[in-house]
PDB file of C-alpha atoms (C1' of nucleotides) in Angstrom:
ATOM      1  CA  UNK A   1      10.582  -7.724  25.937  1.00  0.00           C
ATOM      2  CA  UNK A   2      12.261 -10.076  28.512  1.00  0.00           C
ATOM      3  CA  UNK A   3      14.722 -11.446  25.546  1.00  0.00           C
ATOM      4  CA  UNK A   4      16.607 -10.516  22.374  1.00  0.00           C
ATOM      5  CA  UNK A   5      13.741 -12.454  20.836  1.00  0.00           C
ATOM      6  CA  UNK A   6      11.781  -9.922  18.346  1.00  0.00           C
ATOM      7  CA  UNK A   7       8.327 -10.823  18.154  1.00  0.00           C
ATOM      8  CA  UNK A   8       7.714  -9.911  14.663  1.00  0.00           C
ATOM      9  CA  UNK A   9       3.896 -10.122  15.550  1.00  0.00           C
ATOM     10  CA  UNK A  10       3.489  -7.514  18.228  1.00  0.00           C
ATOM     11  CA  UNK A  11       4.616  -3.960  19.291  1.00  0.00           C
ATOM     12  CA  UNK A  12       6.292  -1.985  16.852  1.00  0.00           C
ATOM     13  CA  UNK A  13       6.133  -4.221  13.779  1.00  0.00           C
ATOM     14  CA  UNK A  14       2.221  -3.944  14.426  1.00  0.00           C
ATOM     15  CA  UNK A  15       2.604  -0.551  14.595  1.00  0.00           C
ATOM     16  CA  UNK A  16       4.548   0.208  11.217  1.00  0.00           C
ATOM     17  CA  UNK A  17       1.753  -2.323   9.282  1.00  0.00           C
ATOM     18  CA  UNK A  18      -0.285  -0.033  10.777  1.00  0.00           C
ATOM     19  CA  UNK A  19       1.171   3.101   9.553  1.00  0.00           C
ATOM     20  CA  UNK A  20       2.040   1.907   6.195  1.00  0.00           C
ATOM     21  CA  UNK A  21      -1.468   0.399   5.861  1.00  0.00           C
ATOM     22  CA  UNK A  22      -2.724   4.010   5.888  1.00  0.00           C
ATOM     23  CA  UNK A  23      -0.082   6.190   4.216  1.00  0.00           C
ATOM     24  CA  UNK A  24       1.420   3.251   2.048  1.00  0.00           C
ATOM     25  CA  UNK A  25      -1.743   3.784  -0.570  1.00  0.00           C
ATOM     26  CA  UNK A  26      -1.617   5.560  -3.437  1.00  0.00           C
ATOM     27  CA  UNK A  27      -2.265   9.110  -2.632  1.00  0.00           C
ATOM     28  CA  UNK A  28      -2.035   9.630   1.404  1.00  0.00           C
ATOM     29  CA  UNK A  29       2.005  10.578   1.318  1.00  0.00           C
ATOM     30  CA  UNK A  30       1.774  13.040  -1.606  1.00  0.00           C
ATOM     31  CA  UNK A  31      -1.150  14.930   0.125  1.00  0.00           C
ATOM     32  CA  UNK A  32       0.614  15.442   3.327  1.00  0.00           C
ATOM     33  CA  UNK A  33       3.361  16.441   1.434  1.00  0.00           C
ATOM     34  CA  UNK A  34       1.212  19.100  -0.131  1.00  0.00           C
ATOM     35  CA  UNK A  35       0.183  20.552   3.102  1.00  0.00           C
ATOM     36  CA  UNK A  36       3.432  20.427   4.207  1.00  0.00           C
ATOM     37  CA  UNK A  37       3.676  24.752   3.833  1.00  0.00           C
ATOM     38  CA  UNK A  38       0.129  25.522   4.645  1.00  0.00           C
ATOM     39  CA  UNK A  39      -4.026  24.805   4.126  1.00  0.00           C
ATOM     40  CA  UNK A  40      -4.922  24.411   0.964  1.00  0.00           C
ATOM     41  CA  UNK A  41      -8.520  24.068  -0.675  1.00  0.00           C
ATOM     42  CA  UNK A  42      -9.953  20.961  -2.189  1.00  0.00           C
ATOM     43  CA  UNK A  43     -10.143  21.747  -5.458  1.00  0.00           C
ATOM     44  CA  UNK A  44      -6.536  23.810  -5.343  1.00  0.00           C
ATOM     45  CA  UNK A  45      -5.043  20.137  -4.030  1.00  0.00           C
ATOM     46  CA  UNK A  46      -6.895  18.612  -6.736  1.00  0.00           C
ATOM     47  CA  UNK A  47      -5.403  20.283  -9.718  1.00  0.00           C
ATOM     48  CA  UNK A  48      -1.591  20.196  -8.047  1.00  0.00           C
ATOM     49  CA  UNK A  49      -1.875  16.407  -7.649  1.00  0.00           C
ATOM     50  CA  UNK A  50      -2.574  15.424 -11.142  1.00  0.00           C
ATOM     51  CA  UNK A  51      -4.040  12.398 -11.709  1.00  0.00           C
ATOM     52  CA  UNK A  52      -6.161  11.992  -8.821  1.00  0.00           C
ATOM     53  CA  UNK A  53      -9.478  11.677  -8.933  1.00  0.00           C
ATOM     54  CA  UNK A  54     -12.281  13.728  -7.008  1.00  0.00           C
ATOM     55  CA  UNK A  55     -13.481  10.911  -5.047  1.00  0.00           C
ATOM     56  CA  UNK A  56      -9.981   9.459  -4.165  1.00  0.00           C
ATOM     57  CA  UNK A  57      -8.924  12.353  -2.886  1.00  0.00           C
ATOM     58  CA  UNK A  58     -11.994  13.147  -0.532  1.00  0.00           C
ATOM     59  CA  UNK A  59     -11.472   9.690   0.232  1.00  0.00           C
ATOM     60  CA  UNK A  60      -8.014  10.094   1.140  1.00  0.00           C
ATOM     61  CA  UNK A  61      -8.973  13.060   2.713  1.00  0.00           C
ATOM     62  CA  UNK A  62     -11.280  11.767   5.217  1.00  0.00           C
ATOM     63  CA  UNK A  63      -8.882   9.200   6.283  1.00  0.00           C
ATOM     64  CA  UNK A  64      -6.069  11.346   7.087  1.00  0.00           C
ATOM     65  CA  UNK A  65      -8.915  13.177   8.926  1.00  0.00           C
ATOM     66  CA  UNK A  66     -10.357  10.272  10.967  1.00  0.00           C
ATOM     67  CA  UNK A  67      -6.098   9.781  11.615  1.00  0.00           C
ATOM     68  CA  UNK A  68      -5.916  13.128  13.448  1.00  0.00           C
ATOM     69  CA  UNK A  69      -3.501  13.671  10.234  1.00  0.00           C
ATOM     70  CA  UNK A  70      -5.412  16.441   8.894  1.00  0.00           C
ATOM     71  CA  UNK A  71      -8.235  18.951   9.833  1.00  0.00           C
ATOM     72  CA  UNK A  72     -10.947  20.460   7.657  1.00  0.00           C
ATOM     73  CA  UNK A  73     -12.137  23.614   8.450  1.00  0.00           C
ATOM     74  CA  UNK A  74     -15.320  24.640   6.454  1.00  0.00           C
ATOM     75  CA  UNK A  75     -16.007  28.118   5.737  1.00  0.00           C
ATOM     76  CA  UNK A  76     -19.800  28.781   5.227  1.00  0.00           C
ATOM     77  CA  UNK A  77     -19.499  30.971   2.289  1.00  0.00           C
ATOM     78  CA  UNK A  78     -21.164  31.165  -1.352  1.00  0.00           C
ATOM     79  CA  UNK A  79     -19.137  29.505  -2.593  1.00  0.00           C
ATOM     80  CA  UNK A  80     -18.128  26.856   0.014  1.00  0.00           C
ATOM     81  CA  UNK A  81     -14.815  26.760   0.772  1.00  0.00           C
ATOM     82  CA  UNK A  82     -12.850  24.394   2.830  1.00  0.00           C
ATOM     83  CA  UNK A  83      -9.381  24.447   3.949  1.00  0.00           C
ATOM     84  CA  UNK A  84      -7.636  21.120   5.052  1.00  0.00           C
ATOM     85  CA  UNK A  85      -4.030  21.974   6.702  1.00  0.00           C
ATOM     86  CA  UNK A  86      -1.630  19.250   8.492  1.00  0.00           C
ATOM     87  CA  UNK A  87      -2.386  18.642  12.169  1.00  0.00           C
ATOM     88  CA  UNK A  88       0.807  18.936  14.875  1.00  0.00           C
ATOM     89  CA  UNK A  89       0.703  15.345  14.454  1.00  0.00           C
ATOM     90  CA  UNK A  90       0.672  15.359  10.667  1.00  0.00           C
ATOM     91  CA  UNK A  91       3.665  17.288  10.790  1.00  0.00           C
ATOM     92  CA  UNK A  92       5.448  15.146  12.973  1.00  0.00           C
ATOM     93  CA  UNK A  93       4.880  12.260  10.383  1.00  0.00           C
ATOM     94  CA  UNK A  94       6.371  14.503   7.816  1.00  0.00           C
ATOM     95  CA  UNK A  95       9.630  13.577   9.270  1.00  0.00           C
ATOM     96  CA  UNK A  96      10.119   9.675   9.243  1.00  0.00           C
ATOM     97  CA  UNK A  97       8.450  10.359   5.835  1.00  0.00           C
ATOM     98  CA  UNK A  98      10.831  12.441   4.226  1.00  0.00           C
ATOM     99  CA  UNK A  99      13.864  10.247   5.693  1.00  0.00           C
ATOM    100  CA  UNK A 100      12.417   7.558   4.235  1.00  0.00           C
ATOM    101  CA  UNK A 101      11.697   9.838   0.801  1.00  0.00           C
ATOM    102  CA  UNK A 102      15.753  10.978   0.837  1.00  0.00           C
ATOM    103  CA  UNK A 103      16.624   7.018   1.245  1.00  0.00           C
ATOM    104  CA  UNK A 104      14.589   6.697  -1.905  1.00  0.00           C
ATOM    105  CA  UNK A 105      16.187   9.423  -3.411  1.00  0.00           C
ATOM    106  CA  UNK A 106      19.690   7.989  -2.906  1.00  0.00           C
ATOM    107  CA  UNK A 107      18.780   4.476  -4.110  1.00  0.00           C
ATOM    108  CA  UNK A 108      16.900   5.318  -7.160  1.00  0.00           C
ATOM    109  CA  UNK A 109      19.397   4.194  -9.580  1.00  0.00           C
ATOM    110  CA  UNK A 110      20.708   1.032  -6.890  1.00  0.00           C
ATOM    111  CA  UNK A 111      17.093  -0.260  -7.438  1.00  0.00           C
ATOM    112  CA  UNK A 112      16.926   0.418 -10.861  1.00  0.00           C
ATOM    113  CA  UNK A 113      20.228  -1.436 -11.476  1.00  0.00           C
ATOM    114  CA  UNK A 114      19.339  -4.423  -9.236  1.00  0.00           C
ATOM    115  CA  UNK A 115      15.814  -4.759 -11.617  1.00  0.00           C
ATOM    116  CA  UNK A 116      17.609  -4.433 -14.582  1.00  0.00           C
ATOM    117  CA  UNK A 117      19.817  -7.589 -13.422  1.00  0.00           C
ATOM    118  CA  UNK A 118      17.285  -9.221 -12.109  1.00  0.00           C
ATOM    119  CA  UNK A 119      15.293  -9.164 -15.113  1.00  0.00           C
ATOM    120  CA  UNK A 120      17.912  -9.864 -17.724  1.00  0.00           C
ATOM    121  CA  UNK A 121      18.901 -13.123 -15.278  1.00  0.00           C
ATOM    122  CA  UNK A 122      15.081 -14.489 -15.436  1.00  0.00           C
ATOM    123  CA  UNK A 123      15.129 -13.842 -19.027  1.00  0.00           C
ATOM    124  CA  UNK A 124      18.011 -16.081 -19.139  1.00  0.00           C
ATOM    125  CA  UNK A 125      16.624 -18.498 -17.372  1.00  0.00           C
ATOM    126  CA  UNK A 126      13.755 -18.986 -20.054  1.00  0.00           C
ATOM    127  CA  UNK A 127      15.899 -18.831 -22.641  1.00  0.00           C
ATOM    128  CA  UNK A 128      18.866 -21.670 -21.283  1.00  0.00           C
ATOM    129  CA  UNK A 129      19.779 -23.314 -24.651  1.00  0.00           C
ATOM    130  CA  UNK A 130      22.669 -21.135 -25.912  1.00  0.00           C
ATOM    131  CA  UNK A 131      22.579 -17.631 -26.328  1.00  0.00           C
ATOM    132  CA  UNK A 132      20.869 -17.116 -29.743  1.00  0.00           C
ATOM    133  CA  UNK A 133      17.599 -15.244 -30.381  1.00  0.00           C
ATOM    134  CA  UNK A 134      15.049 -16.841 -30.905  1.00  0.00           C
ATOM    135  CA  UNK A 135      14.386 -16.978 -34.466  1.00  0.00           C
ATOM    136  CA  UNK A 136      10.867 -17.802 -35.849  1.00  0.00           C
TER     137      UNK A 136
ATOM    138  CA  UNK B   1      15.080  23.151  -7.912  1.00  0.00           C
ATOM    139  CA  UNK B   2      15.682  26.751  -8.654  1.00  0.00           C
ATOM    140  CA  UNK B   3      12.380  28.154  -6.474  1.00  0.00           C
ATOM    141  CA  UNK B   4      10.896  27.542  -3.295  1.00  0.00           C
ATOM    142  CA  UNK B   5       8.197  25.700  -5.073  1.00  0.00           C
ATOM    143  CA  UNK B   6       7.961  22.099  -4.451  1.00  0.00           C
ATOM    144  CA  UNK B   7       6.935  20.471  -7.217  1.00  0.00           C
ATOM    145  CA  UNK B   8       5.164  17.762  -6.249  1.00  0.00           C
ATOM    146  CA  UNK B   9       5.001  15.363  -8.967  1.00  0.00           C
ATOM    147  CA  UNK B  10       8.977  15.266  -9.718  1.00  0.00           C
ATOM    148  CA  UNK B  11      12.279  14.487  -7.812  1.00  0.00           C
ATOM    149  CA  UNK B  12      11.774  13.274  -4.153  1.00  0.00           C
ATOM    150  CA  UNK B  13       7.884  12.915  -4.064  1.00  0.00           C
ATOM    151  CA  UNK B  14       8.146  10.592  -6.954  1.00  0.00           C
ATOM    152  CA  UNK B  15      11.024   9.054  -5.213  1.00  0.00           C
ATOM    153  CA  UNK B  16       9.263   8.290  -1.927  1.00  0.00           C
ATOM    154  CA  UNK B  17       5.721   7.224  -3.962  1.00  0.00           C
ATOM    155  CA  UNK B  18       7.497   5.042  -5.783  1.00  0.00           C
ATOM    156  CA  UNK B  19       9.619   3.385  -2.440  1.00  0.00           C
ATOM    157  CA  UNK B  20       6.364   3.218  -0.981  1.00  0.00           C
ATOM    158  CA  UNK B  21       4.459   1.210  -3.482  1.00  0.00           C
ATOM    159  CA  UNK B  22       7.423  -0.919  -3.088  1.00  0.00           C
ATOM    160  CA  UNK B  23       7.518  -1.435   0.978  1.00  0.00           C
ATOM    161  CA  UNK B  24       3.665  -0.351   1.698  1.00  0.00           C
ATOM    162  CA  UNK B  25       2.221  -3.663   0.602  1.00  0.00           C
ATOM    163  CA  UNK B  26       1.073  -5.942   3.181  1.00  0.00           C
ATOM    164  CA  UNK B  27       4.256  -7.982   3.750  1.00  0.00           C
ATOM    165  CA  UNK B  28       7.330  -6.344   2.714  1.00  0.00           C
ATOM    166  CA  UNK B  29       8.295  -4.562   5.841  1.00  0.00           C
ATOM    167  CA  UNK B  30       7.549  -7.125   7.780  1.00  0.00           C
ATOM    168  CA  UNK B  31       9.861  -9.646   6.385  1.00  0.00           C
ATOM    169  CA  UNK B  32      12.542  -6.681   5.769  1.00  0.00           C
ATOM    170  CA  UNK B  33      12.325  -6.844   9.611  1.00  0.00           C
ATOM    171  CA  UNK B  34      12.545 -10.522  10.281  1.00  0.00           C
ATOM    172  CA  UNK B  35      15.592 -10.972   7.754  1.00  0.00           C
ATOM    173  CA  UNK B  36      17.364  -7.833  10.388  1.00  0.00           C
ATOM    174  CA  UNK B  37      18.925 -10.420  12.253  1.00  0.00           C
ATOM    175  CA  UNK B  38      20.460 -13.015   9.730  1.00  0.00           C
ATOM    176  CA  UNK B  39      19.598 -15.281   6.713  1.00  0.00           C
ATOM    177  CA  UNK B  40      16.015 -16.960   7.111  1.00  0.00           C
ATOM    178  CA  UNK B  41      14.760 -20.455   5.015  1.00  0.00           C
ATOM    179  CA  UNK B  42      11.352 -20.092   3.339  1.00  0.00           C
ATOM    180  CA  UNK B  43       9.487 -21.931   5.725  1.00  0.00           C
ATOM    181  CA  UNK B  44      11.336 -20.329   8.678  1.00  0.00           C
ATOM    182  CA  UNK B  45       9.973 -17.328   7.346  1.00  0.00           C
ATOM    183  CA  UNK B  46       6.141 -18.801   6.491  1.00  0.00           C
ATOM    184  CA  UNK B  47       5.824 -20.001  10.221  1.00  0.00           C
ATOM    185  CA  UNK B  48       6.921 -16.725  11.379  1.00  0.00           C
ATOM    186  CA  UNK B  49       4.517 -14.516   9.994  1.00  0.00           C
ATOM    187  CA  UNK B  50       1.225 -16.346  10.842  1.00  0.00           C
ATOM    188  CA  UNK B  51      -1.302 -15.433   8.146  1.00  0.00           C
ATOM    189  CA  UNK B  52       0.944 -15.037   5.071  1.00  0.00           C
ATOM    190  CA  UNK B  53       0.036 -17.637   2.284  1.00  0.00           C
ATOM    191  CA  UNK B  54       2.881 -19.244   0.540  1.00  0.00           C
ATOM    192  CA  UNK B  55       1.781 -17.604  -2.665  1.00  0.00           C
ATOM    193  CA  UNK B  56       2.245 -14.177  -1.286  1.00  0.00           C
ATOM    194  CA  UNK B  57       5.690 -15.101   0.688  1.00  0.00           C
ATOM    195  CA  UNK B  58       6.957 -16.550  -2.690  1.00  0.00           C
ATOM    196  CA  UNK B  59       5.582 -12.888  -4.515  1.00  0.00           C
ATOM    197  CA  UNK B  60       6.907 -10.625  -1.939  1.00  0.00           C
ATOM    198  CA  UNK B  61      10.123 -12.114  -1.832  1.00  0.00           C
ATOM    199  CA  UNK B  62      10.667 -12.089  -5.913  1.00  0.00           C
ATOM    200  CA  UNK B  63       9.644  -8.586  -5.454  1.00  0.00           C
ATOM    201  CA  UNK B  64      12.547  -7.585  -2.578  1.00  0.00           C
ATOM    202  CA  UNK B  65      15.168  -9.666  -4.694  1.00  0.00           C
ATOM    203  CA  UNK B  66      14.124  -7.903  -7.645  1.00  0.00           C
ATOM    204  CA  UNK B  67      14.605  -4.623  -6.053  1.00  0.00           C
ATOM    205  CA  UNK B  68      17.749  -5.625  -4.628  1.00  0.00           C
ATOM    206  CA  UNK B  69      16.897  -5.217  -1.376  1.00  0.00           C
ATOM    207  CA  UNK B  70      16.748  -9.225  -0.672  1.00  0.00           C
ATOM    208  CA  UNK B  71      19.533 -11.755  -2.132  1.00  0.00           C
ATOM    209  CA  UNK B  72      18.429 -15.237  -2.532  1.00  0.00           C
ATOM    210  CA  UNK B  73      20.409 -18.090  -1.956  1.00  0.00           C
ATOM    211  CA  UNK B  74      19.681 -21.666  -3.316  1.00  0.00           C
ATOM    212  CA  UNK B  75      21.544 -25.144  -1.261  1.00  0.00           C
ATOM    213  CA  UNK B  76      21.510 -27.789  -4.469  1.00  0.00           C
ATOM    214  CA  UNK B  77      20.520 -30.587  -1.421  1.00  0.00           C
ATOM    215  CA  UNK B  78      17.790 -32.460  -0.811  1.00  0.00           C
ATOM    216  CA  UNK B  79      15.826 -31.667   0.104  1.00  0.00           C
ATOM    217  CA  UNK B  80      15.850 -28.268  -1.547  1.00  0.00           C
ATOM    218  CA  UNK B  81      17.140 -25.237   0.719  1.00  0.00           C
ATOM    219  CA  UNK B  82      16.655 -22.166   0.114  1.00  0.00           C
ATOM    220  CA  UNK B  83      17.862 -18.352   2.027  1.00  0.00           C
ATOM    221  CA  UNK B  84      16.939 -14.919   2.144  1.00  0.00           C
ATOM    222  CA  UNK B  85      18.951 -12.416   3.481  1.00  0.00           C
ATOM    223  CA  UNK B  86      19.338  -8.852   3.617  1.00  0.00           C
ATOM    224  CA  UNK B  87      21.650  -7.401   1.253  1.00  0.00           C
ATOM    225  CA  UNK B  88      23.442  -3.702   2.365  1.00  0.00           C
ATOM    226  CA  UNK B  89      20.800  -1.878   0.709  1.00  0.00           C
ATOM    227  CA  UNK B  90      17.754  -3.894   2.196  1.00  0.00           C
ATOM    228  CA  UNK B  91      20.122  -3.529   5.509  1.00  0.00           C
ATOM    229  CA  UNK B  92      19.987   0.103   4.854  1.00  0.00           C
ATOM    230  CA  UNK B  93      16.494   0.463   4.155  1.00  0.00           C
ATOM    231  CA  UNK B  94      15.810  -1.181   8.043  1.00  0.00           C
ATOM    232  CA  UNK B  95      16.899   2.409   9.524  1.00  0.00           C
ATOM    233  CA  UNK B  96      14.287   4.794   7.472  1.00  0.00           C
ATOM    234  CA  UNK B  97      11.871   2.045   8.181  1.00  0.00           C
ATOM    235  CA  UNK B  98      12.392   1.959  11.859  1.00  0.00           C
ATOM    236  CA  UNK B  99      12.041   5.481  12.135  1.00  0.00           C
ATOM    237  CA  UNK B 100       8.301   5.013  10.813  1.00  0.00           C
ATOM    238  CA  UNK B 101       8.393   2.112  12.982  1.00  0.00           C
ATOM    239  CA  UNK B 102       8.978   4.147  16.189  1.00  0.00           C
ATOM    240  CA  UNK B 103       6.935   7.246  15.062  1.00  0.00           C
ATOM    241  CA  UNK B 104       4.244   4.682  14.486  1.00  0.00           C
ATOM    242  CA  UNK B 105       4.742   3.406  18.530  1.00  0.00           C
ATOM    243  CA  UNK B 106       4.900   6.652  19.630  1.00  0.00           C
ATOM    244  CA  UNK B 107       1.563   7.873  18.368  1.00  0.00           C
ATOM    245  CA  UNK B 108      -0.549   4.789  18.259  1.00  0.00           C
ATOM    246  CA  UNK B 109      -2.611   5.862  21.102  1.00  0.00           C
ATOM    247  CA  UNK B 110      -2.940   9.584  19.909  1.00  0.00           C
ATOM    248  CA  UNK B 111      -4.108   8.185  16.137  1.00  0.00           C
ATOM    249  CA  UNK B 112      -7.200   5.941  18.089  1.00  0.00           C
ATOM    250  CA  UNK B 113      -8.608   8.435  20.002  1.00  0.00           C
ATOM    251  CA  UNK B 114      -8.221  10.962  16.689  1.00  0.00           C
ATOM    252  CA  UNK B 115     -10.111   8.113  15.594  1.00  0.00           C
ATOM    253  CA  UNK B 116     -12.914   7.609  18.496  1.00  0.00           C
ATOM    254  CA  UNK B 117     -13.751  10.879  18.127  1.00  0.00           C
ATOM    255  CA  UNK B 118     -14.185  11.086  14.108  1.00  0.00           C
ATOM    256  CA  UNK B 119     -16.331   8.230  14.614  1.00  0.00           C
ATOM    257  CA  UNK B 120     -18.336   9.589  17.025  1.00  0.00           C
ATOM    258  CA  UNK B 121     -18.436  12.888  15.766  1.00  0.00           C
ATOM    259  CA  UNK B 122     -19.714  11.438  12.180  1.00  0.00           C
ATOM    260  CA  UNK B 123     -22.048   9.411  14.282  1.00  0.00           C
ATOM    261  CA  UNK B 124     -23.492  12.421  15.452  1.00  0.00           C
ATOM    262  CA  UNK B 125     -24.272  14.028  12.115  1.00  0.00           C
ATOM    263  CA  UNK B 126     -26.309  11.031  10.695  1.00  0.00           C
ATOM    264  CA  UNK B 127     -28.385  11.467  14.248  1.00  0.00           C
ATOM    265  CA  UNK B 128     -28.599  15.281  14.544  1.00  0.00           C
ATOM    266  CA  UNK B 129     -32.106  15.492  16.048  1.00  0.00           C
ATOM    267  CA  UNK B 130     -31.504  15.352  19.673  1.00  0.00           C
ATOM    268  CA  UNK B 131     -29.138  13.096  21.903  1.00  0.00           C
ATOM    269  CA  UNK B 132     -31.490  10.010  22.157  1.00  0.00           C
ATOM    270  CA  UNK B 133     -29.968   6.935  21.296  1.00  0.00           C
ATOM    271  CA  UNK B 134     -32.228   5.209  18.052  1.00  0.00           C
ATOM    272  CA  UNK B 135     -34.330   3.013  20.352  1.00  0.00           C
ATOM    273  CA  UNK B 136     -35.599   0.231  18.288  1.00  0.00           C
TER     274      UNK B 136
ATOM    275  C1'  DC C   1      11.200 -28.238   1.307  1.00  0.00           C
ATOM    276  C1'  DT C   2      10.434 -24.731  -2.033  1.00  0.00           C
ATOM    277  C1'  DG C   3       8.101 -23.393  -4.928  1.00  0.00           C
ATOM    278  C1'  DT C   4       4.146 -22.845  -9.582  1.00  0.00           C
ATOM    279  C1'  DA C   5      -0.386 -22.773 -11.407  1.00  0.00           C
ATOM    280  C1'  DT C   6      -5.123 -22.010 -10.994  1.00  0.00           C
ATOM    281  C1'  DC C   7      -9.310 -20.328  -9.333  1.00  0.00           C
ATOM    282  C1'  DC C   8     -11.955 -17.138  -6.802  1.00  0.00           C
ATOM    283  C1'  DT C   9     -13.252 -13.270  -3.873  1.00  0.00           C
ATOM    284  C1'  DT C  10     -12.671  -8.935  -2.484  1.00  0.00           C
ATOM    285  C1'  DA C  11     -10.630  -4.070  -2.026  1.00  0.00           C
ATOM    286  C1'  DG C  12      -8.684  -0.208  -4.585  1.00  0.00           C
ATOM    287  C1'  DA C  13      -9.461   3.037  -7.775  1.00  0.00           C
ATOM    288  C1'  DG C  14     -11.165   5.550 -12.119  1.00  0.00           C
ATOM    289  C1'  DA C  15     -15.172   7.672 -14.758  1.00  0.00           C
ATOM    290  C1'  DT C  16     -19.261   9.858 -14.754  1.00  0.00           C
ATOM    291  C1'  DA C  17     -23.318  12.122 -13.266  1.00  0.00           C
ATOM    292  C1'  DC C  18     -25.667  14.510  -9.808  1.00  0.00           C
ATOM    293  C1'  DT C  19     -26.459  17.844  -5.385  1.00  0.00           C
ATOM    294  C1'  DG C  20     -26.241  21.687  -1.736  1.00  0.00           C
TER     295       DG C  20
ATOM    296  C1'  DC D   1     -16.818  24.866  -4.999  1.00  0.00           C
ATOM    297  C1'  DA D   2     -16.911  20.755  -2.612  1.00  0.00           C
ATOM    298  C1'  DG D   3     -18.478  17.087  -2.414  1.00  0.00           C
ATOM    299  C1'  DT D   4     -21.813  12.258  -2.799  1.00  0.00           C
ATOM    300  C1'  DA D   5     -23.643   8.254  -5.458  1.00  0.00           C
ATOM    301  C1'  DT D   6     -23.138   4.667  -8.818  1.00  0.00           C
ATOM    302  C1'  DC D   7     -21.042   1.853 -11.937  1.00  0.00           C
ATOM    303  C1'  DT D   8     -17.295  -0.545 -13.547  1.00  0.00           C
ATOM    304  C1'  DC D   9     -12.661  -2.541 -14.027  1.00  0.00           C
ATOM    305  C1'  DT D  10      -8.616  -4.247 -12.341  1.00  0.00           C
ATOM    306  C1'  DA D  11      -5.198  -5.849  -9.265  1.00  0.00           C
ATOM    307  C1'  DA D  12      -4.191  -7.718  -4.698  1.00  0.00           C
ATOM    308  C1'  DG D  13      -4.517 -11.410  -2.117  1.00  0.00           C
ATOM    309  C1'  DG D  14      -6.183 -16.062  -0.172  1.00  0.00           C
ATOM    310  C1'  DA D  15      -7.130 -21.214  -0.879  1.00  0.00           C
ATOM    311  C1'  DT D  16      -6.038 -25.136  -2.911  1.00  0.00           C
ATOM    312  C1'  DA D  17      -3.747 -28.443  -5.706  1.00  0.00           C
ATOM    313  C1'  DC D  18       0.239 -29.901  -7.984  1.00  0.00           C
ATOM    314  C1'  DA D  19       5.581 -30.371  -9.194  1.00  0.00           C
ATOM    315  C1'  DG D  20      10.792 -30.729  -8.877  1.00  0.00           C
TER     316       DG D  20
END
DNA sequence: CTGTATCCTTAGAGATACTG
DNA sequence: CAGTATCTCTAAGGATACAG
């Protein structure tokens, strides 16, 4: 960068599309959250996650896989077992994620306010003439 | 939290799925990012992003006022003008964010050649009888 | 200039059944 | 147990036209 000019387009605000493009879905975050303590088996993840479905979370799997996120390690047993676990560099994601998670934790009830406003002001809007209910 | 087990679906994880569905859609971060700086006019903005419609700009933006994270400021001229801005808590949400941002930078290479070699390593199992290429 | 409204096409995601 | 294969539904997002 030769100026104070941010090109919105390139370098880092590329990269964080990037980033957010893969753990911004639904279930990518919460998984590597999961393995933050250790490997855990596919079915073990899929009854702590709740909600998730078997193919979304192979799905998810796979990606964080294909990221270098995660690693599978397949035991050749009867029957199967396979361990996924949080890469070096899945672990270093943990950390921008959980600042991010503790500035959602200490603006829960901000946002919640600012909806709350923001709603009852578009409500008023539809509603202009006077401040009676509508009464059928 | 009484134990040393994380419950997944409550407090913090909640917290940061919820921020994320939030920031993690296609535009939000990026416009968090352009409004660092100072106030921007809708059309400033839709020139600067190159590829947003003015459907989504309009969306994204009712979606960051809502949360309070954008204000929105309306000139009674004409023609019509109309800013966005940052308010302290979408200011405050730019630090978290950059921190993914520079995480993001920092391991852009290391994430395509994770990648490269999923791809070629899947490759590889759909064409596991020897190391000729398919020749056609 | 700053939006709404509408239509349309995909990508995300759930449910279910089946396989090694 | 750990997946894959379909089918289906919905929501996200783009294109376009119109309005204050």
């Amino acid at each position: 960068m030769t100026e104070e000019h941010h090109d919105l387009q390139s370098e880092s605000c590329r990269g964080v599309s990037r980033v957010l493009a893969r753990i911004g879905d639904k279930w990518s975050v919460l998984i590597v959250m999961m393995l933050a303590d250790g490997p855990r088996r596919f079915n073990e993840m899929k009854r702590m996650i709740d909600g998730i479905s078997q193919r979304m979370l192979t799905l998810t799997l796979r990606g964080l896989e294909r990221d270098g996120l995660v690693s599978r390690t397949v035991y050749p047993t009867i029957p199967p077992r396979v361990d996924y676990e949080l890469t070096p560099l899945g672990h270093s994601l943990r950390e921008p994620v959980m600042a991010l998670g503790q500035w959602a934790q200490a603006n829960l009830d901000h946002i919640a306010d600012a909806q709350a406003r923001f709603d009852r002001r578009t409500a008023a809007e539809s509603e202009p003439a006077g401040l009676r209910p509508v009464a059928y």
